[in-house]
XYZ file of C-alpha atoms in Angstrom:
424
model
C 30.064 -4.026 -7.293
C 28.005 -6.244 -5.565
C 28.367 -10.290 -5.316
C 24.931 -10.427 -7.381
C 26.395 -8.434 -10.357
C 29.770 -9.969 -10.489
C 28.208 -13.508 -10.608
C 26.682 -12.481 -13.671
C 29.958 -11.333 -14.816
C 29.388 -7.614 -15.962
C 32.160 -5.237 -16.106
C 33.636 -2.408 -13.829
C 30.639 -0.334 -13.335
C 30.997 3.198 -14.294
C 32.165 6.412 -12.469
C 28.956 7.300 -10.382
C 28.857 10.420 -11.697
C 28.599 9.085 -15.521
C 26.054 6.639 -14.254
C 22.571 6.405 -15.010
C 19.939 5.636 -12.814
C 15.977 5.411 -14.066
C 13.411 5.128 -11.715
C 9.888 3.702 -12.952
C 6.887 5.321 -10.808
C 6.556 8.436 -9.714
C 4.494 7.394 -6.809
C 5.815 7.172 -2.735
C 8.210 4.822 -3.735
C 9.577 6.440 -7.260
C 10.214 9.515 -5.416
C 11.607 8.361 -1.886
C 14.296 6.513 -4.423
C 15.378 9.483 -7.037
C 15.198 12.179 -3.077
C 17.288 9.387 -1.191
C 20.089 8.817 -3.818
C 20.910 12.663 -3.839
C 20.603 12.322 0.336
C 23.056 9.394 -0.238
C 25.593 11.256 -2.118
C 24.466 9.708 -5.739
C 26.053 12.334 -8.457
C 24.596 10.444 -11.680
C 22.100 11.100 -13.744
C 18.424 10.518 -11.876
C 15.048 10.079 -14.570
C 11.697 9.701 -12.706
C 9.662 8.467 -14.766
C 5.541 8.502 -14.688
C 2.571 7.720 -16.525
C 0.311 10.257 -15.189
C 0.436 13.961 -16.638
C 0.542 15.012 -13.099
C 3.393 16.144 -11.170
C 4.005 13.368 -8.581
C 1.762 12.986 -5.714
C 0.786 10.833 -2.218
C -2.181 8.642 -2.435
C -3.585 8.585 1.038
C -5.188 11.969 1.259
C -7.130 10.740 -2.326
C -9.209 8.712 0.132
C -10.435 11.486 1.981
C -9.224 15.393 1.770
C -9.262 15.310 -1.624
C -12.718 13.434 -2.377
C -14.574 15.830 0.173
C -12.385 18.628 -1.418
C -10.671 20.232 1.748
C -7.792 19.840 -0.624
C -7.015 20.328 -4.187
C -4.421 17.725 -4.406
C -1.397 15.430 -2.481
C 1.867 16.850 -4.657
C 5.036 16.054 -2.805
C 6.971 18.801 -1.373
C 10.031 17.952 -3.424
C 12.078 20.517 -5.410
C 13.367 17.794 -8.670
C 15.271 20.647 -10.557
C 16.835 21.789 -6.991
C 17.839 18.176 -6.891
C 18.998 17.397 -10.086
C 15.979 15.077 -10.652
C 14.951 14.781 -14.179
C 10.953 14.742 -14.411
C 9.099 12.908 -17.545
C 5.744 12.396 -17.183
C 3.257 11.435 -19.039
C 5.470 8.699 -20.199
C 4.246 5.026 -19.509
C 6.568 2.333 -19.218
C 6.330 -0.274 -21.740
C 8.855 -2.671 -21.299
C 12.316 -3.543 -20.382
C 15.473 -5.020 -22.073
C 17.743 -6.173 -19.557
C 20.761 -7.541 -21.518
C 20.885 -4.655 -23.190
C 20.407 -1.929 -19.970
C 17.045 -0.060 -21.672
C 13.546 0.640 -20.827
C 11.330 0.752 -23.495
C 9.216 4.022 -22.517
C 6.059 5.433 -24.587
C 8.423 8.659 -25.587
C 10.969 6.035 -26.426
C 14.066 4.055 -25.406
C 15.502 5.564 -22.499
C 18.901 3.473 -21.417
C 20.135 2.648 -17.837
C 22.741 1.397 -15.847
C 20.564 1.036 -12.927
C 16.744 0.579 -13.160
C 14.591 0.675 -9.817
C 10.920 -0.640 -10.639
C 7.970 1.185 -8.218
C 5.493 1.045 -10.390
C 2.840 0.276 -7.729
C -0.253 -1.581 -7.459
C -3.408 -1.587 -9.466
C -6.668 -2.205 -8.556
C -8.672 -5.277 -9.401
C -11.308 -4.206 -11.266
C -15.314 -5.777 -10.972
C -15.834 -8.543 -13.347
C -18.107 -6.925 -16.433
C -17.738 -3.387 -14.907
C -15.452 -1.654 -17.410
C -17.356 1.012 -19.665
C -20.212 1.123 -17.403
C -21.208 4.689 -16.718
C -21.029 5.216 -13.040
C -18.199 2.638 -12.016
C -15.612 4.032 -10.322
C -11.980 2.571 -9.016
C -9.565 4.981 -6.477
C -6.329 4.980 -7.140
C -5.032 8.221 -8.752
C -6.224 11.811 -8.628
C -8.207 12.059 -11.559
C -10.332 9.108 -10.000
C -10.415 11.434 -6.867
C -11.403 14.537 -8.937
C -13.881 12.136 -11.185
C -15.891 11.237 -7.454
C -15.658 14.666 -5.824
C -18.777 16.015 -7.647
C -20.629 12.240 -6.743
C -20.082 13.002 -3.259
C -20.650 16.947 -3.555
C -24.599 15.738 -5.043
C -24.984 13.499 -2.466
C -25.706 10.395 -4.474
C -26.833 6.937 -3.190
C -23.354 5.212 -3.554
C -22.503 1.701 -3.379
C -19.020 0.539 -2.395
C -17.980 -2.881 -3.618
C -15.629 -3.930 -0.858
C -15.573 -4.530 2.743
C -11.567 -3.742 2.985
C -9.529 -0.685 3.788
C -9.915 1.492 0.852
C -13.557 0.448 0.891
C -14.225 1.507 4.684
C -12.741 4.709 4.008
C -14.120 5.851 0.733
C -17.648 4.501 2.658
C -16.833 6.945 5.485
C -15.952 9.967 3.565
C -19.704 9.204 1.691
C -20.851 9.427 4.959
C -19.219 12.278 5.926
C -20.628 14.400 2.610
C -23.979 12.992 3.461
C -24.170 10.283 1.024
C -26.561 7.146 1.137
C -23.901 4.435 1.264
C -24.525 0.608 0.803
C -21.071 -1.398 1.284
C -21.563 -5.013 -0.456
C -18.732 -7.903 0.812
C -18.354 -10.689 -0.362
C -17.341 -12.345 2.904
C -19.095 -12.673 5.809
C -17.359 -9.710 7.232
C -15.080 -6.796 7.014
C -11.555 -7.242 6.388
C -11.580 -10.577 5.702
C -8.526 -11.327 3.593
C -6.526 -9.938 6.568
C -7.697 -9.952 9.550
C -8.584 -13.236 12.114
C -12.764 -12.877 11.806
C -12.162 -12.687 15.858
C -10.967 -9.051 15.392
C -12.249 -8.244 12.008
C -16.135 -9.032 13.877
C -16.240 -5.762 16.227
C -15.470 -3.722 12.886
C -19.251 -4.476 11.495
C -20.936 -2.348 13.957
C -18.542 1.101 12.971
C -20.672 0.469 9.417
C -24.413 0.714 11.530
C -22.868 3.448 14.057
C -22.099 5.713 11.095
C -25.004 5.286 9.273
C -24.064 2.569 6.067
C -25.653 -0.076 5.361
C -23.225 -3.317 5.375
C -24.033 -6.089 3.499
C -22.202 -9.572 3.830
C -21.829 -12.897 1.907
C -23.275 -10.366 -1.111
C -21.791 -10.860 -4.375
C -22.574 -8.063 -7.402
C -24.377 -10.231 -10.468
C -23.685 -6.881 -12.875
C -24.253 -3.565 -12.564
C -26.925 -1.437 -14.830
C -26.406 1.899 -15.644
C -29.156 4.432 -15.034
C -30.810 6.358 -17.416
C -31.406 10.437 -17.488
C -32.344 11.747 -14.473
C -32.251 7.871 -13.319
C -29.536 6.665 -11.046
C -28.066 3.090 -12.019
C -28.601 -0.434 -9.841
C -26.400 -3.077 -8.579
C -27.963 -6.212 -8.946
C -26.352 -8.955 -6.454
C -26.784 -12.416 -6.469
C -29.891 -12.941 -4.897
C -31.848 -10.415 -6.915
C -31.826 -7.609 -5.045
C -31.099 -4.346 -6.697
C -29.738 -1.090 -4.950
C -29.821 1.865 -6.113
C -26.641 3.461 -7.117
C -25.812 7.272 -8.129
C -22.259 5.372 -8.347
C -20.202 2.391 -7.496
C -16.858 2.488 -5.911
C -14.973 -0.942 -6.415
C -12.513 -1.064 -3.679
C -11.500 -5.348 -3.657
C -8.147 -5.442 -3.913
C -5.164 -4.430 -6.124
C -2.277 -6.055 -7.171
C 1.257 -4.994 -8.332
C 1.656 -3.459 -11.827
C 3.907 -5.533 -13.517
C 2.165 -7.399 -16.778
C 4.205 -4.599 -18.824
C 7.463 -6.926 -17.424
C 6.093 -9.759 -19.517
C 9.051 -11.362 -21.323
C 11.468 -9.035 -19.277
C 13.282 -12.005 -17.396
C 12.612 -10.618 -14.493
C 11.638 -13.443 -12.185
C 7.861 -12.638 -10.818
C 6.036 -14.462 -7.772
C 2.358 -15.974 -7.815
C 0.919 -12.320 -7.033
C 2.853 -11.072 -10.219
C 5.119 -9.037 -7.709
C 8.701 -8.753 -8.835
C 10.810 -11.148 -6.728
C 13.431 -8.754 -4.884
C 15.767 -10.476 -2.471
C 17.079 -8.910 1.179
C 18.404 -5.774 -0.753
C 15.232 -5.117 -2.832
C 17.398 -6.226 -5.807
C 15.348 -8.091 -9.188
C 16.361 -11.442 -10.583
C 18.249 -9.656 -12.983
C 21.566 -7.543 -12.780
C 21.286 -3.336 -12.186
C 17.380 -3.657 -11.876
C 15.988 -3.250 -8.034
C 12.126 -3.178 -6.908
C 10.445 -1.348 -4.386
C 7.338 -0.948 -2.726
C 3.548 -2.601 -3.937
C 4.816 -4.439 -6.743
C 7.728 -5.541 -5.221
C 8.145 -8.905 -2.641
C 11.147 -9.629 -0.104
C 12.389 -12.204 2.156
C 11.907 -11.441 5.916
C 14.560 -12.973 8.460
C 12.100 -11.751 11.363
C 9.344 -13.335 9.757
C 10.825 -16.261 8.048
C 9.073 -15.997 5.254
C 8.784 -13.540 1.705
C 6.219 -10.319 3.013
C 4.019 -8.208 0.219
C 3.830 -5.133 1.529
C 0.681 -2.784 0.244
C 1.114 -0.043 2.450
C 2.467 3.426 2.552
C 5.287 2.756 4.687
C 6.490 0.448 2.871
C 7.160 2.861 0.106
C 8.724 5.181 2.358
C 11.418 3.204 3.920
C 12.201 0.674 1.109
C 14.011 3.734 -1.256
C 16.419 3.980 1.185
C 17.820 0.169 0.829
C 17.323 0.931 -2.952
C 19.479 3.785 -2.847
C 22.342 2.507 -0.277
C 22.466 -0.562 -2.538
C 23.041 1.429 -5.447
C 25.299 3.993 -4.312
C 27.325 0.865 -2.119
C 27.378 -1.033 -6.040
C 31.407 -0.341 -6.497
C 31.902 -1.310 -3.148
C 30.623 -4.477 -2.385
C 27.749 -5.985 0.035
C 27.778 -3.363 2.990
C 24.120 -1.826 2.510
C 21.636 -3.425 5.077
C 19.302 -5.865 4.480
C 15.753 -4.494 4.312
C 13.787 -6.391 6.499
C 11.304 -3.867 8.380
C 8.194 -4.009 11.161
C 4.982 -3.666 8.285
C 3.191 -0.513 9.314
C -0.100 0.860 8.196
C -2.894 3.345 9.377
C -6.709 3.777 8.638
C -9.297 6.178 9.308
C -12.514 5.293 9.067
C -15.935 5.882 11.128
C -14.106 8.374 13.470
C -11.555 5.683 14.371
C -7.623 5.792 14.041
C -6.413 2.346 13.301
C -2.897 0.911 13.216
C -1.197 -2.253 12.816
C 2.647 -3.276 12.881
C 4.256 -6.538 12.567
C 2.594 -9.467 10.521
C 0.422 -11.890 12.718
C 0.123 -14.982 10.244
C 2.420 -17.720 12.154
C 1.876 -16.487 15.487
C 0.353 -18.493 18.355
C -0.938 -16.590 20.910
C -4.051 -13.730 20.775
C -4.111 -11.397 23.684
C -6.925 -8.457 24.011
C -6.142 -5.535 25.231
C -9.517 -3.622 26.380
C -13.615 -3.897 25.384
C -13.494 -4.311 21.346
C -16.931 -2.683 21.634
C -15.255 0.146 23.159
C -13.483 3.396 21.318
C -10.103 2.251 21.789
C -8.258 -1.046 22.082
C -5.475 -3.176 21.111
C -5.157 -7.135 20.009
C -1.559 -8.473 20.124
C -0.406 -11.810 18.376
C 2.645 -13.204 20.222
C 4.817 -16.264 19.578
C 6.713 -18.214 21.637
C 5.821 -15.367 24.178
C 7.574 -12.559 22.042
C 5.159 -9.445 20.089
C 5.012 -10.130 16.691
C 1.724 -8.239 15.730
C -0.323 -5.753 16.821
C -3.829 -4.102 15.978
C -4.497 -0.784 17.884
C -7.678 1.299 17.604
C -7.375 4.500 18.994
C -4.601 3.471 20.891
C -1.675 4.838 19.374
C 0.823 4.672 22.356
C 0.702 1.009 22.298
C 1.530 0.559 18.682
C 4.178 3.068 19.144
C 5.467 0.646 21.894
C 4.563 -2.092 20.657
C 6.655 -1.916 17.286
C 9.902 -1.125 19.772
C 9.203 -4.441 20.861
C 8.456 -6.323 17.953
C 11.988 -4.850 16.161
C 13.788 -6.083 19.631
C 12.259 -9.049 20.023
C 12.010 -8.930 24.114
C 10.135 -11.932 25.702
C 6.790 -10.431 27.627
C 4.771 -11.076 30.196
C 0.990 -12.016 28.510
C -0.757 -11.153 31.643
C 0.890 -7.768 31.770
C 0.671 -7.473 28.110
C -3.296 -7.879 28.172
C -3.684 -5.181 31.080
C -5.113 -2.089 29.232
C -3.717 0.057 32.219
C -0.495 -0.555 32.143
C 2.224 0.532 29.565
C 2.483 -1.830 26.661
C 6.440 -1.854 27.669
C 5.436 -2.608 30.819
C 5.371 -6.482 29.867
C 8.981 -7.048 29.047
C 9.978 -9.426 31.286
């Protein structure tokens, strides 16, 4: 049992194969958990519980194979009855009792002894956008499967948001032969998380594939279109674009307002707060992936994580923690190197690491050139890295951010040599 739990003075927890464990999303995370507790040895009872009818699936490929329909869907290759999984779908979650160990489901109570929360992230939605033919979000596959035919008819689309999801959906438009206007509020790409130094050689991909970018544009409201008429987005300065559809790609955040009046402690995002073990506030309830925050030793401070990755390798500190509950506090602390990948405009990027408190930039390459890498350092040790179409040095470049080695910056900012060729 861990130190957590006995504080709170529960009892002797059950034998694990009478236990109960309830996982809420059937998303990356959801699934990674209920697959790594059997690959841990877990003999209990497993629920997987998700709101969509669907039988769970990975979101990446929505942004692209699916919407351009070189595949029907993203369903994980995951046996649940060969596992011992139970499946319910269809079934949102509603609320949660703590004290009492149950989930409050939309087919009902459904009781736990231990309750893992990867419910995701949502996306923000466009202020006075909801009901308005034509307004579309991407997040699951019927949103995918709602766009394919937009694309398919080659509509003028506008994208609402300069970001990652935006940049992609914008270059699979492109790629079906769409007209596609991309509106930002900021005065360029990737604003909210990238240094406008290396965000700046991103607004020429937009021109180079054949979209229209517009910055410091805000969207006033958008007008539906009439038959045979496609809608308009009408910004703040009065212009109005024409618009087959809108895409609204500007942000998301985690999906946790059905946690209201839970007691389980939430942070300014509305993530639940997890410490080093990915454990909630309260007792027997963990949280993984987007809607879930942790402390970082590496980093020094708490990290949310919206990424893919993130979801993959956070189930297995979930599961260890669970399994490890008789036992005491020998599961690791989860404390990884942040990973993500984009395509978009016929470019591969990658980052690893989290660049916020470093204090040194270092280029590696012509950003106006295919491929090339930006790497924050502090105190003369990696702690970041950006890599376009450079994939060997964020390969070796996350090796040395998880060791930590001092480098040599003038190495470090040779494009020729090895990345690992800067360790002093």
């Amino acid at each position: 049992m861990s130190e957590q739990t006995r504080e709170r003075g529960q009892g002797p927890a059950a034998p694990d194969a009478e236990r109960r464990v309830v996982v809420v999303g059937a998303g990356m995370a959801g699934v990674q958990t209920a697959v790594a507790l059997r690959e841990q040895g877990f003999t209990g009872n497993v629920t997987l519980i998700g709101a969509e009818p669907h039988q769970p699936y990975d979101r990446p490929p929505l942004s692209k194979a699916v919407l351009l329909g070189t595949a029907d869907g993203s369903a994980f290759d995951v046996d649940f009855d060969e596992l011992g999984i139970t499946l319910r779908l269809g079934c949102e979650a509603l609320g949660v009792d703590p004290g009492a160990h149950v989930l409050d489901t939309s087919g009902g109570p459904v009781p736990y002894d231990a309750l893992v929360l990867a419910t995701g992230a949502e996306p923000v939605r466009l202020p006075g956008s909801d009901g308005v033919p034509g307004v579309h979000l991407l997040r699951t596959l019927d949103d995918a499967e709602r766009l394919r035919p937009v694309l398919a008819r080659q509509h003028d689309v506008v994208v609402v948001g300069a970001g990652w999801i935006g940049a992609e959906f914008a270059t699979a438009a492109r790629e079906a032969g769409c007209a596609v206007t991309v509106v930002e509020a900021a005065d360029r790409p990737l604003a909210d998380v990238l240094p406008a130094e290396v965000a700046a050689p991103m607004t020429a991909w937009y021109a180079d594939a054949g979209a229209e970018l517009r910055t410091r544009a805000r969207v006033r409201r958008v007008e539906p279109g009439g038959p045979g008429e496609p809608g308009r987005v009408v910004l703040d300065d009065g212009t109005r674009l024409p618009a087959g559809a809108v895409v609204v790609g500007i942000g998301a955040r985690p999906a946790t307002g059905w946690l209201a009046g839970s007691g389980i402690a939430l942070g300014a995002h509305g993530e639940v707060l997890a410490d080093d073990r990915l454990r909630a506030s309260v007792p027997d309830v963990h949280a993984v992936g987007d809607c879930a925050s942790f402390p970082s030793a590496r980093y020094g401070e708490r990290l949310l994580v919206h990424h893919w990755d993130n979801a993959l390798q956070g189930p297995r500190t979930v599961a260890a923690d669970i399994v490890d509950a008789p036992g005491g506090e020998t599961a690791a602390p989860y404390d990884p190197v942040p990973y993500f990948w984009s395509e978009q405009f016929g470019r591969f990027v990658q980052y690893a690491g989290h660049h916020t408190a470093a204090d040194t930039t270092l280029w590696r390459g012509d950003p106006s050139s295919p491929a090339w890498t930006v790497c924050w350092l502090r105190e003369g040790r990696l702690v970041a890295l950006l890599a376009v179409g450079r994939p060997r040095d964020l390969a070796q470049g996350k090796r040395l951010i998880q060791a930590g080695t001092a480098l040599d910056p003038a190495l470090l900012a040779d494009p020729a040599r090895p990345l690992k060729a800067a360790a002093a």
